[in-house]
Each structure stands twice: as structure tokens, then as C-alpha cells.
Coordinates of C-alpha atoms and ligand atoms in Angstrom, one line a residue:
M26 CA 26.5 13.4 10.6
S27 CA 22.8 13.1 10.7
K28 CA 21.4 9.9 9.3
L29 CA 17.9 8.8 8.2
V30 CA 16.2 6.4 10.5
V31 CA 13.2 4.7 8.9
V32 CA 10.9 2.7 11.1
S33 CA 8.1 0.3 9.8
N34 CA 6.6 -2.9 10.9
R35 CA 7.4 -4.7 7.6
V36 CA 11.0 -4.4 6.6
G37 CA 12.0 -5.4 3.1
V38 CA 15.3 -7.2 3.6
P39 CA 16.0 -8.4 0.1
T40 CA 16.2 -12.2 -0.3
R41 CA 18.2 -13.8 -3.1
K42 CA 15.2 -15.7 -4.3
S43 CA 12.4 -13.2 -4.5
G44 CA 13.9 -9.7 -4.0
V45 CA 11.8 -7.5 -1.7
A46 CA 8.7 -8.9 0.0
A47 CA 5.3 -8.3 -1.7
G48 CA 3.6 -5.2 -0.4
G49 CA 3.9 -1.6 -1.5
L50 CA 5.5 -0.2 1.7
A51 CA 8.5 -2.5 1.6
V52 CA 8.9 -1.9 -2.2
A53 CA 8.8 1.9 -1.9
L54 CA 11.0 2.2 1.2
N55 CA 13.6 -0.1 -0.4
D56 CA 13.8 2.2 -3.4
V57 CA 14.3 5.2 -1.1
L58 CA 16.9 3.7 1.2
A59 CA 18.9 1.8 -1.5
E60 CA 19.6 5.3 -2.9
R61 CA 20.4 7.4 0.1
G62 CA 21.3 4.8 2.8
G63 CA 20.3 4.8 6.5
L64 CA 19.0 2.7 9.3
W65 CA 15.8 0.7 8.7
F66 CA 14.2 -0.6 11.9
G67 CA 11.3 -3.0 12.3
W68 CA 10.0 -6.5 12.7
S69 CA 12.1 -9.3 11.5
G70 CA 9.0 -11.2 10.3
K71 CA 9.9 -13.9 12.8
I72 CA 8.4 -15.1 16.1
G73 CA 10.8 -15.4 18.9
A74 CA 11.7 -14.2 22.4
P75 CA 11.7 -10.4 23.0
Q76 CA 15.2 -9.0 22.4
S77 CA 17.2 -6.4 24.4
E78 CA 19.1 -5.4 21.2
A79 CA 18.0 -5.3 17.6
T80 CA 19.8 -7.7 15.2
L81 CA 21.8 -5.7 12.7
V82 CA 22.1 -6.8 9.0
E83 CA 24.1 -4.7 6.5
H84 CA 23.1 -4.7 2.9
G85 CA 24.5 -2.0 0.5
K86 CA 24.0 1.4 2.1
I87 CA 21.3 0.1 4.4
T88 CA 21.6 -1.1 7.9
Y89 CA 18.6 -3.2 8.9
A90 CA 17.8 -3.3 12.6
L91 CA 15.4 -6.2 13.2
C92 CA 13.6 -7.6 16.2
D93 CA 11.4 -10.7 16.7
L94 CA 7.9 -10.6 18.1
S95 CA 6.6 -13.1 20.7
N96 CA 3.6 -15.2 19.8
E97 CA 1.4 -13.0 22.1
D98 CA 2.7 -9.8 20.5
F99 CA 2.2 -11.1 17.0
G100 CA -1.4 -12.1 17.9
E101 CA -2.4 -8.9 19.7
Y102 CA -0.4 -6.2 17.9
Y103 CA -0.1 -7.4 14.3
N104 CA -3.1 -9.8 13.8
G105 CA -5.1 -8.0 16.4
F106 CA -5.1 -4.2 16.8
A107 CA -3.2 -3.4 13.6
N108 CA -5.0 -5.7 11.2
R109 CA -8.4 -6.5 12.8
T110 CA -9.1 -3.1 14.2
L111 CA -7.1 -0.3 12.4
W112 CA -6.9 -1.9 8.9
P113 CA -10.6 -2.4 8.4
L114 CA -11.5 0.8 10.2
L115 CA -9.1 2.9 8.1
H116 CA -10.4 1.2 5.0
Y117 CA -14.0 2.3 5.8
R118 CA -15.0 -1.3 6.8
L119 CA -16.8 -0.8 10.1
D120 CA -18.6 -4.1 9.4
L121 CA -15.3 -5.9 9.7
T122 CA -13.7 -3.8 12.5
E123 CA -13.2 -5.9 15.7
F124 CA -12.1 -4.1 18.9
A125 CA -10.5 -5.8 21.9
R126 CA -8.9 -4.0 24.8
R127 CA -6.4 -6.7 25.1
D128 CA -5.2 -6.1 21.5
L129 CA -4.9 -2.4 22.2
A130 CA -2.7 -3.2 25.2
G131 CA -0.6 -5.5 23.0
Y132 CA -0.3 -2.8 20.3
R133 CA 0.9 -0.2 22.9
R134 CA 3.3 -2.8 24.4
V135 CA 5.0 -3.5 21.0
N136 CA 5.3 0.2 20.3
S137 CA 7.1 0.6 23.6
Y138 CA 9.3 -2.4 22.9
F139 CA 10.2 -0.9 19.5
A140 CA 10.9 2.5 21.2
D141 CA 13.2 0.8 23.8
L142 CA 15.3 -0.9 21.1
L143 CA 15.3 1.9 18.6
I144 CA 16.4 4.6 21.0
K145 CA 19.8 2.9 21.3
H146 CA 20.5 3.7 17.6
I147 CA 19.3 7.3 17.6
E148 CA 21.8 10.2 17.6
P149 CA 20.8 13.8 18.3
D150 CA 20.8 15.0 14.6
D151 CA 19.1 12.0 13.1
V152 CA 15.8 12.4 11.3
I153 CA 13.2 9.8 12.3
W154 CA 10.6 8.7 9.7
I155 CA 7.9 6.4 11.0
H156 CA 5.6 4.5 8.6
D157 CA 2.1 3.3 8.8
Y158 CA -0.7 2.4 11.1
H159 CA 1.1 -0.3 13.1
L160 CA 3.2 2.4 14.7
I161 CA 0.9 5.3 15.4
P162 CA 2.0 5.5 19.1
L163 CA 5.7 5.2 18.4
A164 CA 6.5 9.0 18.2
E165 CA 4.8 9.5 21.5
A166 CA 6.7 6.6 23.1
L167 CA 10.0 8.1 21.8
R168 CA 9.2 11.5 23.1
A169 CA 8.4 10.0 26.5
R170 CA 12.0 8.6 26.4
G171 CA 13.4 12.1 25.8
V172 CA 13.8 11.9 22.0
N173 CA 13.6 15.5 20.7
N174 CA 14.7 14.8 17.1
R175 CA 12.5 15.7 14.1
I176 CA 9.9 12.9 13.7
G177 CA 7.8 12.4 10.6
Y178 CA 5.0 9.9 10.1
F179 CA 3.6 8.7 6.8
Q180 CA 0.3 6.9 6.5
H181 CA 0.3 4.5 3.6
I182 CA -3.3 3.6 3.9
P183 CA -6.4 5.8 3.8
W184 CA -7.4 8.1 6.7
P185 CA -11.3 8.0 6.8
S186 CA -13.6 10.8 7.7
P187 CA -14.1 11.5 11.4
D188 CA -17.6 9.9 11.1
I189 CA -15.8 6.5 10.6
F190 CA -12.8 7.1 12.9
L191 CA -15.0 8.1 15.9
A192 CA -16.3 4.5 15.9
L193 CA -13.0 3.4 17.4
P194 CA -13.6 3.3 21.2
N195 CA -10.2 4.7 22.1
H196 CA -9.9 7.1 19.1
I197 CA -8.5 10.0 21.2
E198 CA -5.7 7.9 22.5
I199 CA -4.7 6.8 19.0
G200 CA -5.5 10.1 17.2
H201 CA -3.7 12.2 19.8
A202 CA -0.5 10.0 19.6
L203 CA 0.2 11.4 16.2
T204 CA 0.5 14.9 17.6
A205 CA 3.9 13.9 19.0
C206 CA 5.1 14.1 15.3
D207 CA 6.3 17.2 13.5
L208 CA 4.9 16.2 10.2
V209 CA 2.2 13.7 9.2
G210 CA 2.0 12.8 5.6
F211 CA -0.8 11.2 3.5
Q212 CA -1.2 9.7 0.1
T213 CA -4.1 11.9 -1.0
E214 CA -5.6 15.3 -0.2
R215 CA -8.8 13.6 0.9
D216 CA -6.9 11.6 3.6
A217 CA -5.1 14.8 4.8
V218 CA -8.4 16.8 4.9
N219 CA -10.1 14.0 6.9
F220 CA -7.2 13.9 9.5
G221 CA -7.2 17.7 9.7
R222 CA -10.9 17.7 10.4
Y223 CA -10.4 15.2 13.2
L224 CA -7.6 17.3 14.7
V225 CA -9.9 20.4 14.8
E226 CA -13.2 18.8 15.6
E227 CA -12.1 16.2 18.2
L228 CA -8.7 17.3 19.6
G229 CA -9.4 21.0 19.7
A230 CA -6.6 21.9 17.3
F231 CA -6.4 25.3 15.8
A232 CA -5.8 25.4 12.0
R233 CA -3.3 28.3 11.6
K234 CA -3.3 27.8 7.8
D235 CA -3.7 25.0 5.3
H236 CA -2.0 21.9 6.7
V237 CA -0.5 23.8 9.8
F238 CA -2.1 23.1 13.2
S239 CA -1.5 24.2 16.8
V240 CA -2.3 21.3 19.0
A241 CA -1.3 20.2 22.5
G242 CA 1.1 23.2 22.7
R243 CA 3.0 22.2 19.6
E244 CA 3.0 22.8 15.9
L245 CA 1.9 19.9 13.7
R246 CA 2.1 20.0 10.0
T247 CA 0.4 17.7 7.5
G248 CA 1.0 17.2 3.8
V249 CA 0.2 15.1 0.8
Y250 CA 3.0 12.9 -0.6
P251 CA 1.7 10.2 -3.0
V252 CA 4.0 7.2 -3.1
G253 CA 5.3 6.4 -6.6
I254 CA 7.6 4.1 -8.4
D255 CA 10.8 4.4 -10.4
R256 CA 9.0 4.6 -13.7
I257 CA 12.1 4.5 -16.0
G258 CA 13.7 1.6 -14.0
F259 CA 10.4 -0.3 -14.1
A260 CA 9.9 0.3 -17.8
R261 CA 13.4 -1.1 -18.5
M262 CA 12.8 -4.1 -16.3
A263 CA 9.5 -4.8 -18.1
K264 CA 11.2 -4.7 -21.5
R265 CA 13.9 -7.0 -20.3
A266 CA 11.5 -9.4 -18.6
S267 CA 9.3 -9.6 -21.6
R268 CA 12.1 -11.5 -23.4
S269 CA 12.4 -14.1 -20.6
R270 CA 11.4 -17.7 -21.0
F271 CA 8.8 -17.5 -18.3
V272 CA 7.0 -14.6 -19.9
A273 CA 7.3 -16.1 -23.4
E274 CA 5.7 -19.3 -22.1
V275 CA 2.8 -17.4 -20.6
A276 CA 2.4 -15.4 -23.7
N277 CA 2.4 -18.5 -25.9
S278 CA -0.1 -20.3 -23.7
L279 CA -2.7 -17.5 -24.4
N280 CA -3.0 -18.7 -28.1
G281 CA -3.5 -15.1 -29.3
R282 CA -6.2 -14.3 -26.7
P283 CA -5.9 -10.9 -25.0
M284 CA -5.1 -11.1 -21.3
L285 CA -6.6 -9.1 -18.5
M286 CA -4.5 -9.1 -15.4
G287 CA -4.8 -8.3 -11.7
V288 CA -2.1 -8.5 -9.0
D289 CA -3.1 -8.0 -5.4
R290 CA -2.3 -9.4 -1.9
L291 CA -5.2 -11.5 -0.8
D292 CA -7.1 -8.8 1.0
Y293 CA -10.8 -7.8 1.3
S294 CA -9.8 -4.2 0.6
K295 CA -8.8 -5.2 -2.9
G296 CA -12.3 -5.9 -4.2
L297 CA -11.3 -9.3 -5.6
T298 CA -14.6 -11.2 -5.6
Q299 CA -16.4 -8.1 -6.9
R300 CA -13.8 -8.0 -9.7
L301 CA -14.3 -11.6 -10.7
D302 CA -18.1 -11.1 -10.6
A303 CA -17.7 -8.1 -12.9
F304 CA -15.6 -10.3 -15.3
E305 CA -18.4 -12.9 -15.2
R306 CA -21.0 -10.2 -16.0
M307 CA -18.9 -9.2 -19.0
L308 CA -18.9 -12.8 -20.2
E309 CA -22.6 -12.9 -19.7
T310 CA -23.4 -9.6 -21.5
A311 CA -20.7 -9.4 -24.1
A312 CA -20.8 -12.9 -25.4
E313 CA -18.2 -12.2 -28.1
W314 CA -15.5 -12.4 -25.5
R315 CA -16.4 -16.0 -24.4
G316 CA -13.6 -18.3 -25.4
H317 CA -11.5 -15.3 -26.6
V318 CA -10.1 -13.7 -23.5
T319 CA -8.1 -14.8 -20.4
F320 CA -8.1 -13.2 -16.9
L321 CA -4.9 -13.8 -14.9
Q322 CA -5.3 -13.0 -11.3
I323 CA -2.1 -13.2 -9.2
T324 CA -3.0 -13.2 -5.5
P325 CA -0.3 -14.0 -2.9
K326 CA -1.6 -15.0 0.5
S327 CA -1.6 -12.4 3.1
R328 CA -2.3 -12.2 6.9
G329 CA -3.5 -15.8 6.7
D330 CA -4.0 -16.1 10.5
I331 CA -6.8 -13.6 10.5
P332 CA -10.3 -15.2 10.1
E333 CA -11.5 -12.5 7.6
Y334 CA -8.6 -13.3 5.4
A335 CA -9.1 -17.0 5.5
A336 CA -12.8 -16.5 4.7
M337 CA -11.8 -14.3 1.8
Q338 CA -9.5 -16.9 0.4
R339 CA -12.3 -19.5 0.4
A340 CA -14.7 -17.0 -1.2
L341 CA -12.4 -16.1 -3.9
G342 CA -11.5 -19.7 -4.8
E343 CA -15.2 -20.5 -4.9
T344 CA -15.9 -17.5 -7.2
A345 CA -13.1 -18.4 -9.6
G346 CA -14.2 -22.0 -9.6
R347 CA -17.9 -21.1 -10.2
I348 CA -17.0 -18.9 -13.2
N349 CA -14.6 -21.3 -14.7
G350 CA -17.2 -24.1 -14.3
R351 CA -19.9 -22.0 -15.8
Y352 CA -18.1 -20.7 -18.9
G353 CA -15.0 -22.8 -19.3
E354 CA -14.6 -25.3 -22.1
A355 CA -12.3 -28.2 -22.6
N356 CA -9.8 -26.0 -24.5
W357 CA -10.4 -22.7 -22.6
T358 CA -10.3 -21.6 -19.0
P359 CA -11.6 -18.0 -18.4
I360 CA -9.8 -17.3 -15.2
R361 CA -6.3 -18.3 -14.2
Y362 CA -6.2 -17.8 -10.4
V363 CA -2.7 -18.1 -8.9
N364 CA -2.3 -18.0 -5.2
R365 CA 1.4 -17.4 -4.8
S366 CA 3.7 -14.5 -5.1
H367 CA 5.9 -13.6 -8.1
T368 CA 9.0 -11.5 -8.3
R369 CA 8.6 -7.9 -9.5
L370 CA 10.7 -8.9 -12.6
E371 CA 8.2 -11.6 -13.5
L372 CA 5.3 -9.3 -12.8
A373 CA 6.9 -6.5 -15.0
G374 CA 7.1 -8.9 -17.9
L375 CA 3.5 -10.1 -17.5
Y376 CA 2.1 -6.6 -17.2
R377 CA 3.7 -5.9 -20.6
V378 CA 2.0 -8.9 -22.1
A379 CA -1.4 -8.0 -20.7
K380 CA -3.9 -5.9 -22.7
V381 CA -5.8 -4.7 -19.6
G382 CA -4.6 -4.1 -16.1
V383 CA -7.5 -4.4 -13.6
V384 CA -7.0 -2.6 -10.3
T385 CA -10.4 -2.3 -8.6
P386 CA -9.9 -2.1 -4.8
L387 CA -12.9 -1.1 -2.6
R388 CA -10.4 1.3 -0.9
D389 CA -6.6 1.5 -1.3
G390 CA -4.1 4.0 0.1
M391 CA -2.3 4.3 -3.2
N392 CA -1.8 1.0 -5.2
L393 CA 1.6 0.6 -6.7
V394 CA 0.5 -2.2 -9.0
A395 CA -1.5 0.4 -11.0
K396 CA 1.6 2.5 -11.5
E397 CA 3.8 -0.5 -12.4
F398 CA 1.3 -1.7 -15.0
V399 CA 1.4 1.7 -16.7
A400 CA 5.2 1.9 -16.6
A401 CA 5.6 -1.6 -18.0
Q402 CA 3.6 -1.0 -21.2
D403 CA 5.1 -0.9 -24.7
P404 CA 4.5 2.8 -25.8
E405 CA 3.8 1.7 -29.4
D406 CA 1.1 -0.8 -28.3
P407 CA 0.1 -0.1 -24.7
G408 CA -2.5 -1.9 -22.6
V409 CA -5.4 -0.1 -20.9
L410 CA -5.7 0.4 -17.1
V411 CA -9.1 0.0 -15.4
I412 CA -8.9 1.5 -12.0
S413 CA -11.2 2.0 -9.0
R414 CA -12.1 5.5 -8.1
F415 CA -11.3 4.5 -4.5
A416 CA -7.6 3.8 -5.1
G417 CA -5.3 6.7 -4.3
A418 CA -3.6 6.0 -7.6
A419 CA -6.7 7.1 -9.5
S420 CA -6.0 10.7 -8.6
V421 CA -2.8 10.5 -10.5
L422 CA -3.5 8.1 -13.4
D423 CA -5.8 10.3 -15.5
G424 CA -5.8 8.2 -18.6
A425 CA -7.3 5.1 -17.0
L426 CA -10.9 4.0 -17.2
V427 CA -12.2 4.8 -13.8
V428 CA -14.8 2.5 -12.3
N429 CA -16.9 2.2 -9.1
P430 CA -16.0 -1.4 -8.0
Y431 CA -19.4 -1.7 -6.3
D432 CA -21.1 -1.3 -9.7
M433 CA -20.8 -4.7 -11.4
D434 CA -22.4 -3.6 -14.7
G435 CA -20.3 -0.5 -14.9
T436 CA -17.1 -2.4 -14.3
A437 CA -18.1 -5.1 -16.8
N438 CA -18.7 -2.4 -19.4
A439 CA -15.3 -0.8 -18.7
L440 CA -13.5 -4.2 -19.1
S441 CA -15.2 -4.7 -22.4
Q442 CA -14.4 -1.2 -23.5
A443 CA -10.8 -1.6 -22.5
L444 CA -10.5 -4.8 -24.5
A445 CA -11.9 -3.2 -27.6
M446 CA -10.1 0.2 -27.4
P447 CA -8.5 1.4 -30.6
L448 CA -4.8 1.8 -30.7
E449 CA -4.8 5.6 -31.0
E450 CA -6.9 6.1 -27.9
R451 CA -4.8 3.6 -26.0
R452 CA -1.6 5.5 -26.9
Q453 CA -3.1 8.9 -25.9
R454 CA -4.3 7.6 -22.6
W455 CA -1.0 5.8 -21.8
Q456 CA 1.1 8.9 -22.7
S457 CA -0.9 11.0 -20.3
M458 CA -0.4 8.5 -17.5
W459 CA 3.3 8.0 -18.2
D460 CA 3.7 11.8 -18.0
R461 CA 1.8 11.9 -14.7
L462 CA 4.0 9.1 -13.3
E463 CA 6.9 11.4 -13.5
T464 CA 5.3 13.9 -11.0
T465 CA 5.1 11.2 -8.3
D466 CA 8.3 9.3 -9.1
I467 CA 9.7 7.5 -6.1
A468 CA 13.0 9.5 -6.4
G469 CA 11.1 12.7 -5.4
W470 CA 8.9 11.2 -2.7
A471 CA 11.3 10.9 0.2
P472 CA 13.2 14.2 -0.6
R473 CA 9.8 16.1 -0.7
F474 CA 8.7 14.6 2.7
L475 CA 12.1 15.0 4.3
A476 CA 12.5 18.6 3.1
A477 CA 9.2 19.5 4.6
L478 CA 10.2 17.8 7.8
E479 CA 13.5 19.8 7.8
R480 CA 11.5 23.0 7.4
V481 CA 9.7 22.5 10.7
S482 CA 11.0 25.4 12.8
H483 CA 13.0 24.5 15.9
R484 CA 11.5 27.5 17.7
R485 CA 8.1 26.0 17.3
R486 CA 9.1 22.6 18.7
P487 CA 9.1 22.9 22.4
L488 CA 10.7 20.0 24.3
W489 CA 8.1 17.3 24.7
Ligands
LIG18 O1 3.0 -6.1 5.8 P1 1.8 -6.9 5.4 O2 0.8 -7.0 6.5 O3 2.2 -8.1 4.7 O4 1.0 -6.0 4.3 C1 1.7 -5.4 3.1 C2 1.6 -3.9 3.2 O5 0.3 -3.5 2.8 C3 -0.1 -2.1 2.9 O6 0.5 -1.4 1.8 C4 0.2 0.0 1.6 O7 1.3 0.7 1.1 C5 1.5 0.9 -0.3 C6 2.7 1.8 -0.5 O8 2.5 3.1 0.0 C7 0.2 1.5 -0.9 O9 0.4 1.6 -2.3 C8 -1.0 0.5 -0.6 O10 -2.2 1.2 -1.1 C9 -1.1 0.3 0.9 O11 -2.1 -0.7 1.1 C10 0.4 -1.6 4.3 O12 0.1 -0.2 4.3 C11 1.8 -1.8 4.6 O13 2.1 -1.4 5.9 C12 2.0 -3.3 4.5 O14 3.4 -3.6 4.7
UDP19 O1 3.4 -11.5 -6.1 C1 3.6 -10.3 -5.9 C2 2.6 -9.4 -5.7 C3 2.9 -8.0 -5.5 N1 4.2 -7.6 -5.5 C4 4.5 -6.2 -5.3 O2 3.9 -5.7 -4.1 C5 3.6 -4.4 -4.3 C6 2.1 -4.2 -3.9 O3 1.9 -2.9 -3.6 P1 0.5 -2.2 -3.7 O4 0.7 -0.8 -3.3 O5 -0.1 -2.4 -5.0 O6 -0.4 -2.9 -2.6 P2 -0.2 -3.4 -1.1 O7 0.0 -4.8 -1.1 O8 0.9 -2.6 -0.5 O9 -1.5 -3.1 -0.4 C7 3.9 -4.0 -5.7 O10 5.1 -3.3 -5.8 C8 4.0 -5.4 -6.4 O11 4.8 -5.4 -7.5 C9 5.2 -8.5 -5.7 O12 6.4 -8.2 -5.7 N2 4.9 -9.9 -5.9

């Protein structure tokens, strides 16, 4: 019988203490695989000697197949080409994009290593679903080893316009590698259109119809599959969590002040310093909120070995300190800046206590926190979501206040408007977002992608 083989760099093996690791990809894939079962292959998260066999761990219906990375691989593949070249480039940050041939070689080496280990677990009818920018060359590496299974790839982060992508010195090598897939999925129509333009303009693909291309003698399909959450499950979790001691203590500590809340990995793509600057601007211009509002920013550390991330951590700490120093009083601190991760259960309860959810990335593939915030609200007295127009989730969450995170005054005004919004308007906006969440529920995400992959005609898939 055919099985689903999911491959991603980050694998969300649940731990007893904190559940699944912070990060939307692990959260989303765990929801998918917990339901239908299958093999989940990827990095163990550990540094160790290269393995000749993946380590297998069984958990519920999922078999995790994990492998360690050597120090060199971790440096060149994960910290290097994936997170210092592709991550900033694909998030439109040419100013932060570093390119080193050595990192590219490490990136290709790890993809070949994954292919060598993975191939031992693949049977002829299996469907292979590769996730994210760490593994762009993997389908090509599998084809080179004779794998003729259906292969899909999903890009969790944005795909920029060709103008940006062309800045990558070896863009053809990377872009072309995806043509070894049968289906390439994106979070938004904009990402899919950008990739389609690249195929046609740079790889000489022929667009046979919308989202169907002939390229390198094969058929390649693209599609839009926005990642969602289990809205009913999350809403239940939030209701339950709001009765927990932890959440009650946080709520009591607010002394009746409304809470604004942000939850983001510590990443420059999340627009965190700009967000705190906008909050400061609100305190400056809407003086009635001084002393009467609390901003909780939960920001677990992420990719801490990369210099840009360490710099970001310093900058954010300084910004929070400056604002607290400027506006804080003996009995009131404007910003509570927390640098460690929380379980999704804790977050769910906190979202429900918050009056305003603040999700203002400079660029984000989707952003599951925005969706979780909406699902966690009390329908009778819901909070307001303020979202960046540059988050994929903004295209779904139509009841949010949409801001340009580069516009400090505009964002400050939106925060103030959200805090003051009358109940009836809050209910209407929330209802509309809750309804929209259904259309992208996580339960439908994988079936939609996999059904499209299934429809790829065998006749049009010549042997690689
Ligand atoms: O694995 P890390 O380096 O610790 O980073 C965590 C994950 O960050 C990114 O998540 C993205 O996927 C989310 C779900 O589709 C999406 O909502 C979000 O906008 C993306 O940024 C990254 O894409 C993952 O590969 C990482 O595991
Ligand atoms: O301390 C934390 C912070 C975040 N998350 C989860 O990590 C995911 C973050 O996904 P998102 O798409 O918002 O951003 P990413 O980190 O993937 O870029 C969400 O499900 C959060 O609930 C978590 O479990 N604990």
C-alpha cells in the first residue's frame, strides 16, 4: 500500500515537556501526519557524525526517520546557504543576503546525504512530499537515484519576483532543481505567479495554461495551498487554557489593563523592532494609553548562531529597554519582553486574554500565529487582529486591521484604533475571520495538495 513520505529539515517530534517545536512548519505537518500517518524524514536537530541509516522513532501513526548533521554541514547548509542566503533572499532582503560558494556546496552535499538515506525507505507507490527552501535540490537528487514516484514540493516562505531571485549568483541551478517535481505549491497566488514568471522568463518554460508548464521535457504544475490551523481544536484549547493557573496569573497581573500581544520567533522578517517603535509612537501620540495598556511580546530565540539573528536580539532588547525606560513608571511597565518559548496551550490561553493580536512581519509566508489568535478569541467579546499586508495570512483574514509595518504612524494609529474598537465592530470582524479560517483549515490542506499531486498524469511524466 502506498504511504505518504514527508520530508522537511525541521521535524516536529513531540516532546513531553513542550509538545511540538516552535515554528509553523513543524506545527502544520504534525497536524497532517497525526491524522493520516506516514513517514516523516529530516534532521534530528542534533550535531553528530553522518549516518548510513536514519534513526527510526515511532509515535502514534507517524514513523520519524531522523539523521544528525555534522558541524560542517550544520554551518554550511543550515546556518549558511539555507538561512544566510535563501531565507533573506526569499524574504526580499537583498541587503542581508550573503552568498558563499562553500555554503552552496554544503547545501547540495546535505541534500545528497538526505537522498541517500531517504531512498532506503521509499517504495514504488509512495507519494513524496518535500517541504521548504532547505530542500530545493532534493527532488532532483532523488530523480538522479532513479526515483520515479510522484514528488510534490511546498514552499512555506515567500517566493519573490524574478527581479529579486535573479540576484542569486547560481539561481538557475536552484530554480531548475524544482522542475524535477510534479507539483510545486505556494502559500499565496503572488508567490505562485512570481515562480511562474521565473520559469517562463529564465528557464524557457512554456505556460500551457494557468499553473501548468512544460519545462525541461516534463510537465510541472504549480498551485496555491495556504497553510491553516485546526480552528475548532485550537478554539477548544484556548477556552480550556484560559482557565489554567498560568493564564489566570497573567490576567490578574494586568490589573484590568488591556493587553496587546505578539508571538514570533526572533527573526528579522517578523518586523519586531518596527513593531515596538510603532507601540512607542502610539504612547507618544495617544497619551491616554500611557499607564493603561500592556504589550506582551513572546519571542523565542531562533537561529542564534547566525550573526544577523544575534544582532537582532541585541537590537530588540535595547528597543524594549529604551521604551520601558522612557515611559515606564514604578507601578507600570509598558512592554513585557519574554525571550523564551511557550507551549501552544499556554499561548492559546494568552491569546484569549489579549485584546489586540499584533502580527506585523515585514514579510511572512503565512503566519500561523495570526490564525491561532483569531481562533482563540471568545466570540462574545473578541480581541482585534492587527496584521501586516506582507503576511500571507492577510489574504485570508479579511476582518483584521491591515497595516504597512514600514509605516510607523499608520501602525500606531491601528493599534490605538484596535484598543478602542466598539464591541459590535469587533464581533463582526471576528465572525468574518472565523468563517474564513474554515476555508483554509489544516484538515483540508494536505488532501488538497495531495489530490492535485495524484492528478498529475503518468503519461506526462517521462522517466527522469
Ligand atoms: O526550523 P527553524 O529554522 O527553527 O525555523 C522555523 C520554521 O520557520 C519557517 O516557517 C514558515 O512556515 C510556516 C507554516 O507554513 C509559515 O506560517 C511561516 O510564515 C513560515 O515562515 C520556515 O519556513 C520553516 O521551514 C522553519 O521550520
Ligand atoms: O513560544 C512559542 C512560539 C511559537 N509557537 C508556535 O510556532 C508557530 C509559529 O508559526 P508561524 O507560522 O507564525 O511562524 P514561523 O515561526 O513558522 O515563521 C505557531 O504555531 C506558534 O503557536 C510555539 O509553539 N511556541
